[in-house]
XYZ file of N, CA and C in Angstrom:
597
model
N 32.704 15.636 6.471
C 33.015 14.075 5.860
C 34.135 13.693 6.453
N 34.226 12.321 6.731
C 34.999 11.235 7.306
C 36.412 11.227 6.546
N 37.320 11.587 7.239
C 38.819 10.310 6.475
C 39.227 9.931 6.370
N 40.078 9.130 5.560
C 40.156 7.921 4.906
C 41.653 7.200 6.191
N 41.002 6.074 6.293
C 41.451 5.316 7.609
C 43.080 5.759 7.822
N 43.687 5.197 8.588
C 45.370 5.576 9.156
C 45.859 4.915 8.100
N 46.055 4.100 7.625
C 47.071 3.389 6.564
C 46.091 3.389 5.213
N 46.060 4.870 4.186
C 45.795 4.794 3.500
C 45.456 3.715 2.472
N 47.340 2.931 1.979
C 46.857 2.074 0.815
C 46.093 1.082 1.345
N 45.639 0.904 2.533
C 44.309 -0.216 2.911
C 43.063 0.438 2.230
N 42.736 1.309 2.418
C 41.265 1.845 2.137
C 41.205 1.672 0.405
N 40.449 1.195 -0.707
C 40.300 1.579 -1.841
C 39.478 2.886 -2.671
N 38.210 2.326 -2.265
C 36.875 3.125 -2.334
C 36.213 3.238 -1.186
N 35.324 4.987 -0.988
C 34.576 5.293 0.134
C 33.009 5.189 -0.691
N 32.228 5.112 -0.240
C 31.429 5.094 -0.431
C 30.611 6.559 -0.152
N 29.556 6.899 -0.818
C 28.665 8.227 -0.174
C 27.910 8.383 1.221
N 28.171 7.573 1.745
C 27.884 7.168 3.565
C 29.037 7.184 4.157
N 30.182 7.322 3.600
C 31.653 7.421 4.005
C 31.918 5.897 4.619
N 31.126 4.711 3.995
C 32.234 3.552 3.940
C 33.318 3.098 3.654
N 34.508 3.126 3.537
C 35.310 2.088 2.762
C 35.522 0.883 2.950
N 36.240 0.608 1.540
C 36.272 -1.358 1.471
C 37.963 -1.079 1.305
N 38.158 -1.646 1.936
C 40.116 -2.291 1.752
C 40.296 -3.117 0.502
N 40.762 -3.163 0.351
C 41.686 -4.657 -0.266
C 41.123 -5.868 -0.401
N 40.949 -6.334 1.617
C 40.721 -7.513 1.033
C 38.974 -7.621 1.607
N 38.439 -6.623 1.388
C 36.967 -7.300 1.258
C 36.905 -6.397 2.261
N 37.151 -6.051 3.576
C 36.086 -5.887 5.042
C 35.760 -4.271 4.361
N 34.178 -3.665 4.829
C 33.893 -2.345 5.156
C 33.908 -2.250 6.331
N 34.229 -0.921 6.334
C 34.109 0.302 7.465
C 34.134 1.158 8.030
N 34.017 1.870 8.316
C 33.946 3.558 8.348
C 34.795 3.821 9.415
N 35.828 4.716 8.846
C 37.670 4.712 8.713
C 37.076 6.140 10.789
N 38.290 5.988 11.155
C 38.220 6.784 12.217
C 38.884 8.356 12.007
N 38.054 9.447 12.558
C 38.292 10.533 11.915
C 38.062 11.664 13.359
N 38.570 12.897 13.268
C 38.892 13.059 14.096
C 37.359 14.656 14.547
N 37.099 14.416 15.808
C 35.588 15.503 15.946
C 36.236 16.891 16.456
N 35.993 17.948 15.718
C 35.658 19.403 16.115
C 36.833 19.535 17.615
N 36.839 19.086 18.544
C 37.514 19.382 19.566
C 37.868 18.993 20.346
N 38.844 17.488 18.779
C 40.096 17.459 19.003
C 40.466 16.175 19.387
N 39.081 15.373 20.058
C 39.207 13.787 20.133
C 38.622 13.028 18.792
N 39.370 11.980 19.233
C 39.153 10.824 17.752
C 37.694 10.227 18.103
N 37.324 10.243 16.893
C 36.160 8.677 16.642
C 36.753 7.559 16.468
N 36.498 6.179 16.960
C 37.021 5.061 16.194
C 36.350 4.454 15.425
N 37.384 3.732 14.642
C 36.921 3.423 13.571
C 35.685 1.898 13.711
N 34.905 1.967 12.802
C 33.407 1.092 12.922
C 33.819 0.410 12.043
N 32.862 -1.058 12.531
C 33.058 -2.522 11.083
C 31.821 -2.549 10.543
N 31.456 -1.780 9.800
C 30.117 -2.610 8.888
C 30.034 -4.263 8.444
N 28.492 -4.411 8.940
C 28.410 -6.386 8.830
C 28.493 -6.463 6.582
N 29.083 -7.105 6.804
C 28.592 -7.671 5.541
C 27.438 -7.653 4.737
N 26.674 -7.216 3.909
C 25.660 -7.324 3.214
C 24.482 -5.963 3.461
N 24.902 -4.923 4.326
C 24.744 -4.086 4.881
C 24.953 -2.078 4.030
N 23.443 -2.346 3.517
C 23.797 -0.869 2.263
C 22.914 0.332 2.653
N 24.122 1.277 3.420
C 22.826 2.479 3.560
C 21.972 3.038 2.886
N 21.126 4.171 2.994
C 20.106 4.622 2.311
C 21.029 5.516 1.763
N 22.222 6.032 2.203
C 22.501 7.000 1.533
C 23.690 6.484 0.355
N 23.490 4.890 0.279
C 24.011 4.212 -1.335
C 23.192 4.019 -1.829
N 21.761 3.818 -1.944
C 20.787 3.622 -2.394
C 20.829 4.096 -3.350
N 20.976 3.508 -5.108
C 20.434 4.722 -5.605
C 19.371 4.819 -6.257
N 18.530 6.024 -6.681
C 17.129 5.978 -6.915
C 16.846 6.018 -7.879
N 15.527 4.450 -8.247
C 15.305 4.029 -9.514
C 14.862 5.227 -10.444
N 15.069 5.648 -11.836
C 15.194 6.203 -12.885
C 14.412 5.835 -14.202
N 12.680 6.140 -14.053
C 12.460 4.887 -15.596
C 13.012 6.319 -16.326
N 13.757 5.368 -18.019
C 14.710 6.623 -18.856
C 12.839 6.819 -19.658
N 12.266 5.895 -19.509
C 10.822 6.347 -20.619
C 9.839 7.733 -20.034
N 10.089 7.342 -18.921
C 8.872 8.694 -17.618
C 10.641 10.095 -17.836
N 11.446 9.972 -18.247
C 12.619 11.127 -18.074
C 12.925 11.633 -19.339
N 12.290 10.815 -20.573
C 12.675 11.309 -21.883
C 10.966 11.370 -22.121
N 9.821 11.293 -21.776
C 9.012 12.114 -21.989
C 8.671 13.308 -21.540
N 9.245 13.544 -20.340
C 9.539 15.070 -19.545
C 10.495 15.967 -20.016
N 11.279 15.237 -20.743
C 11.967 16.287 -21.992
C 11.261 16.286 -22.894
N 10.788 15.781 -23.010
C 10.094 16.318 -24.704
C 9.121 17.820 -24.902
N 9.340 18.252 -24.068
C 8.110 19.125 -24.134
C 8.806 20.490 -25.077
N 9.974 20.098 -25.465
C 10.055 21.223 -25.602
C 9.960 21.266 -27.722
N 9.275 20.069 -28.202
C 9.269 19.361 -29.175
C 7.711 19.827 -29.777
N 7.014 19.378 -29.322
C 5.885 19.266 -29.214
C 5.564 18.236 -30.090
N 4.254 18.190 -31.265
C 3.256 17.215 -31.554
C 4.165 17.601 -33.176
N 4.318 16.214 -33.619
C 4.757 15.952 -34.637
C 3.618 15.840 -36.065
N 3.812 17.224 -36.878
C 2.793 17.581 -37.702
C 1.750 18.619 -37.167
N 1.649 18.741 -35.849
C 0.719 19.418 -35.825
C 1.178 21.217 -36.231
N -0.073 21.960 -36.125
C 0.615 23.492 -36.442
C 0.709 23.998 -35.398
N 2.217 25.166 -35.219
C 2.339 25.821 -34.501
C 1.465 27.194 -34.033
N 1.390 27.074 -32.612
C 0.280 28.073 -32.363
C 1.059 29.064 -31.874
N 1.025 30.089 -32.674
C 1.648 31.658 -32.250
C 1.490 31.895 -30.551
N 2.534 33.006 -30.544
C 1.679 33.717 -29.464
C 1.135 34.302 -29.007
N 0.744 35.240 -29.907
C -0.362 36.551 -29.815
C -1.209 36.296 -29.656
N -1.665 34.414 -30.648
C -3.208 34.264 -30.244
C -3.483 33.479 -29.070
N -2.206 33.264 -28.538
C -2.308 31.946 -26.545
C -2.249 33.660 -26.378
N -1.708 34.128 -26.118
C -2.637 34.991 -25.376
C -3.281 36.291 -25.374
N -4.078 36.604 -26.371
C -5.641 36.824 -26.660
C -6.730 36.131 -26.339
N -5.950 34.751 -26.132
C -7.294 33.674 -25.816
C -7.720 33.820 -24.502
N -5.515 34.287 -23.747
C -6.402 34.093 -22.554
C -6.580 35.159 -21.581
N -6.400 36.315 -21.870
C -6.876 37.487 -21.713
C -8.330 38.607 -22.322
N -8.852 36.688 -22.814
C -10.323 37.756 -22.969
C -11.118 38.557 -22.491
N -11.236 37.831 -20.967
C -11.909 37.937 -20.397
C -11.452 39.117 -19.744
N -9.710 39.738 -19.328
C -9.779 40.894 -19.337
C -10.324 42.416 -20.440
N -10.123 41.923 -21.628
C -10.784 42.677 -22.822
C -12.142 42.814 -22.434
N -13.547 42.350 -22.248
C -14.126 42.215 -22.220
C -14.279 42.997 -20.645
N -13.597 43.380 -19.943
C -13.729 44.385 -18.555
C -13.297 45.456 -19.305
N -12.153 45.895 -19.707
C -12.042 47.044 -20.156
C -12.562 47.761 -21.739
N -13.525 46.687 -22.027
C -14.484 46.975 -22.985
C -15.174 47.800 -22.181
N -15.912 47.377 -20.788
C -16.863 47.299 -20.274
C -17.080 48.671 -19.627
N -15.305 49.093 -18.775
C -15.190 49.874 -18.523
C -15.031 51.982 -19.934
N -14.431 51.422 -21.405
C -14.787 51.997 -21.368
C -16.118 52.784 -21.851
N -16.909 52.092 -22.474
C -18.332 52.165 -22.292
C -19.126 52.997 -21.234
N -18.263 52.758 -20.015
C -19.465 53.250 -18.857
C -18.532 54.774 -18.809
N -17.102 54.554 -19.185
C -16.488 55.447 -19.328
C -16.818 56.899 -20.044
N -17.301 56.593 -21.342
C -18.054 56.819 -22.750
C -18.997 57.958 -22.184
N -19.974 56.803 -21.878
C -21.448 56.990 -20.762
C -21.387 58.096 -20.035
N -20.470 58.128 -19.322
C -19.957 58.958 -18.023
C -19.715 60.394 -18.900
N -19.318 60.733 -20.109
C -18.655 61.065 -20.277
C -19.984 62.349 -21.276
N -20.964 62.093 -21.648
C -21.650 62.112 -22.937
C -22.576 63.244 -21.683
N -22.324 62.036 -20.661
C -23.326 63.260 -18.863
C -22.486 64.005 -18.722
N -21.512 64.061 -19.055
C -20.297 65.466 -18.036
C -20.762 66.451 -19.812
N -20.865 66.167 -20.880
C -20.463 67.228 -21.384
C -22.208 68.242 -21.960
N -23.461 67.135 -21.546
C -24.725 67.472 -21.267
C -24.483 68.966 -20.113
N -24.295 68.020 -19.237
C -24.446 68.389 -17.882
C -23.653 70.530 -18.103
N -22.678 69.957 -18.935
C -21.941 71.563 -19.309
C -22.143 72.083 -19.959
N -23.306 71.574 -20.654
C -24.296 72.256 -21.888
C -24.134 72.493 -22.818
N -23.134 71.104 -22.923
C -22.833 70.731 -24.638
C -21.571 72.055 -25.271
N -21.305 72.341 -24.186
C -19.974 73.032 -24.672
C -18.560 72.778 -24.240
N -18.086 72.607 -25.855
C -16.870 71.816 -25.526
C -15.181 72.723 -26.480
N -15.389 73.958 -25.901
C -14.472 75.038 -26.004
C -13.068 74.376 -24.428
N -12.593 74.429 -25.161
C -11.208 74.861 -24.492
C -10.504 72.976 -23.710
N -11.402 72.654 -24.979
C -11.329 70.528 -24.336
C -10.399 70.469 -25.663
N -9.192 70.432 -25.828
C -8.031 70.551 -26.397
C -7.551 69.059 -26.488
N -6.724 68.155 -27.358
C -5.959 67.054 -27.009
C -5.420 66.710 -25.018
N -4.915 68.128 -25.297
C -4.010 68.009 -23.943
C -4.904 68.094 -22.272
N -6.023 68.632 -22.339
C -6.693 68.780 -21.122
C -7.830 67.628 -21.856
N -8.039 67.325 -22.334
C -8.767 66.237 -22.801
C -8.156 64.695 -22.214
N -7.186 64.441 -22.268
C -5.822 64.013 -21.673
C -5.920 63.163 -20.219
N -5.750 65.125 -19.647
C -6.199 65.107 -18.113
C -7.094 64.674 -17.993
N -7.980 65.486 -18.379
C -9.755 65.122 -17.773
C -9.950 63.625 -17.687
N -9.408 62.622 -19.072
C -9.739 61.626 -19.120
C -9.411 60.367 -18.026
N -8.244 60.919 -17.439
C -7.059 60.758 -16.691
C -7.637 60.731 -15.662
N -8.620 61.393 -14.913
C -9.098 62.020 -13.849
C -10.138 60.807 -14.176
N -11.513 61.286 -14.774
C -12.247 60.667 -15.019
C -12.478 58.916 -15.063
N -11.122 58.417 -15.338
C -10.847 57.082 -15.163
C -10.468 56.552 -13.704
N -10.071 57.720 -13.047
C -10.021 57.337 -11.415
C -11.053 57.447 -10.846
N -12.018 58.539 -11.143
C -13.091 58.954 -10.512
C -14.749 57.479 -11.029
N -14.677 57.821 -11.938
C -15.480 56.776 -12.353
C -15.608 55.473 -12.184
N -14.341 54.824 -12.076
C -14.572 53.441 -11.717
C -14.908 53.244 -10.349
N -14.078 53.907 -9.411
C -15.044 53.809 -8.487
C -16.392 53.323 -8.090
N -17.567 54.960 -8.454
C -19.267 54.901 -8.045
C -19.800 53.300 -9.134
N -19.131 53.000 -10.161
C -19.227 51.378 -10.555
C -19.482 50.453 -9.803
N -17.670 50.559 -9.500
C -17.733 49.290 -8.259
C -18.567 49.659 -6.668
N -19.232 50.499 -6.409
C -20.012 50.906 -4.962
C -21.546 50.697 -5.797
N -21.795 50.797 -7.051
C -22.926 50.639 -7.468
C -23.252 48.469 -7.567
N -21.764 47.793 -8.057
C -22.006 46.648 -8.339
C -22.143 46.040 -6.681
N -21.308 46.511 -5.982
C -21.753 46.365 -4.720
C -22.509 46.086 -3.939
N -23.864 47.432 -3.985
C -24.499 47.410 -3.770
C -25.490 46.649 -3.954
N -25.394 46.207 -5.721
C -26.497 45.252 -6.324
C -26.277 43.318 -6.011
N -24.825 43.091 -5.643
C -24.284 42.242 -5.112
C -24.829 42.102 -3.938
N -25.067 42.845 -2.691
C -25.558 42.981 -1.185
C -26.665 42.871 -1.718
N -27.420 43.655 -2.213
C -29.403 43.281 -2.485
C -29.172 41.419 -3.066
N -28.928 41.459 -3.901
C -29.021 40.378 -4.368
C -28.491 39.105 -2.818
N -27.897 38.899 -2.486
C -27.304 38.469 -0.724
C -28.976 38.549 0.135
N -29.471 39.980 0.163
C -30.077 39.991 0.954
C -31.746 39.528 0.737
N -32.304 39.878 -0.499
C -33.015 39.359 -1.618
C -33.858 37.584 -0.878
N -31.883 36.709 -1.592
C -32.041 35.200 -1.477
C -32.251 34.836 -0.118
N -32.006 35.315 0.544
C -31.810 35.243 2.091
C -33.593 35.288 2.555
N -33.957 36.414 1.481
C -35.682 36.661 2.759
C -36.542 35.890 1.856
N -35.499 35.454 0.944
C -36.584 34.739 0.143
C -36.811 32.750 0.522
N -35.391 32.507 1.058
C -35.215 31.281 1.891
C -36.351 31.621 3.662
N -36.247 32.532 4.331
C -37.077 33.058 5.254
C -38.447 33.056 4.838
N -39.251 33.315 3.986
C -40.173 33.017 3.325
C -40.529 31.666 2.843
N -39.609 31.112 2.924
C -39.945 29.262 2.418
C -40.226 29.367 3.253
N -39.314 29.005 4.469
C -39.788 28.689 5.753
C -40.629 29.080 6.579
N -41.226 30.122 6.629
C -42.236 30.868 6.799
C -43.498 30.082 6.406
N -43.538 29.975 5.358
C -44.780 28.678 4.532
C -44.917 27.809 5.161
N -43.894 27.128 5.077
C -43.487 25.808 5.964
C -44.527 25.676 7.206
N -43.885 26.859 8.352
C -43.902 26.435 9.904
C -45.879 26.891 9.439
N -46.437 27.469 8.761
C -47.808 27.575 8.561
C -48.560 26.701 8.479
N -47.678 25.733 7.231
C -48.517 24.372 7.178
C -48.059 23.509 7.788
N -47.788 24.006 8.930
C -47.515 22.620 9.996
C -46.103 22.145 10.684
N -45.386 22.292 9.657
C -44.133 21.512 10.097
C -43.322 22.559 10.659
N -42.702 21.633 11.411
C -41.632 21.646 12.547
C -39.908 22.605 11.859
N -40.062 23.371 12.670
C -38.211 24.058 12.585
C -36.972 24.137 13.115
N -36.348 24.089 12.996
C -35.270 23.977 13.615
C -35.369 25.161 14.193
N -34.203 25.420 15.612
C -34.022 26.704 15.966
C -33.235 27.633 15.225
N -32.257 27.083 14.458
C -31.514 28.116 13.409
C -33.007 28.802 11.975
N -33.173 27.673 11.847
C -34.313 28.277 10.140
C -35.920 29.478 11.010
N -35.754 28.897 12.671
C -37.264 29.725 13.180
C -35.894 30.901 13.532
N -34.928 31.522 14.075
C -34.221 32.721 13.735
C -34.122 33.198 12.156
N -34.286 32.753 11.160
C -34.196 33.673 9.978
C -35.950 33.639 9.801
N -36.984 33.519 10.066
C -38.026 33.438 9.339
C -38.358 35.238 10.091
N -37.713 34.750 11.690
C -37.691 36.295 12.725
C -37.270 37.334 11.653
N -35.614 37.130 11.348
C -35.083 38.118 10.659
C -35.683 38.947 9.203
N -37.180 38.044 8.758
C -37.571 39.008 7.834
C -37.842 40.443 7.699
N -38.489 41.204 8.893
C -38.718 43.069 8.215
C -37.004 43.407 8.621
N -36.560 42.517 9.060
C -35.647 43.094 9.847
C -34.654 43.541 7.691
N -34.358 42.077 6.797
C -33.822 41.583 5.940
C -34.728 43.109 4.687
N -35.675 43.119 5.140
C -36.845 43.892 4.312
C -36.444 45.266 4.070
N -36.236 45.762 5.840
C -35.629 47.047 5.997
C -34.498 47.182 5.603
N -33.605 46.653 5.477
C -32.299 46.388 5.023
C -31.795 46.641 2.974
N -33.281 45.949 2.697
C -33.182 45.827 1.321
C -33.667 47.505 0.913
N -34.574 48.094 1.858
C -35.053 49.736 1.678
C -34.249 49.955 1.680
N -33.299 49.998 2.464
C -32.183 51.317 2.988
C -30.928 51.171 1.763
N -31.046 49.861 0.823
C -30.541 49.737 -0.130
C -30.726 50.786 -1.625
N -32.391 50.146 -1.405
C -32.358 51.427 -2.587
C -33.598 50.018 -3.007
N -33.433 48.925 -2.778
C -34.240 48.015 -3.114
C -35.418 47.811 -2.692
N -36.667 47.001 -3.385
C -37.760 46.845 -3.101
C -37.661 45.464 -2.597
């Protein structure tokens, strides 16, 4: 920060840019000392010059008022409770949870049938522990099955496109090199689909 001129009585006002205005109307940047001990000279500022630091930013009062009104809401409108807003945003999450519970219930039923329907020794304490174990194990096979299904869809789409290109080729249309490569890969795509267990 620049220091005031050597004669403090002559400087009356200092701007943000460090320009001092003297009583007689002259503007200058006062002399100051550098960290190494040398002295900077006083710099005169030509009349009418305004440095960017001294230019005030334009503020639209209407826009500022509009931004600050956020807490009030619309007059006469019903106040939406926070619970409703959370429920609306979490609708998809609730659906996912319901699907997981349904899959878990189905795997529980299958597990009881495998045990011969014996429910002895499945008290509330052990049911909670087995429930937690089944949650972690049941989620993984479902994800693996969905991943297989997604991969199969991708491969079937590629196969369909390749067959369409093959039909074009048989009709006599010319194919680009990339399209010809897709036609060549038809047998490979069929093998991949068969390895996933899909026709």
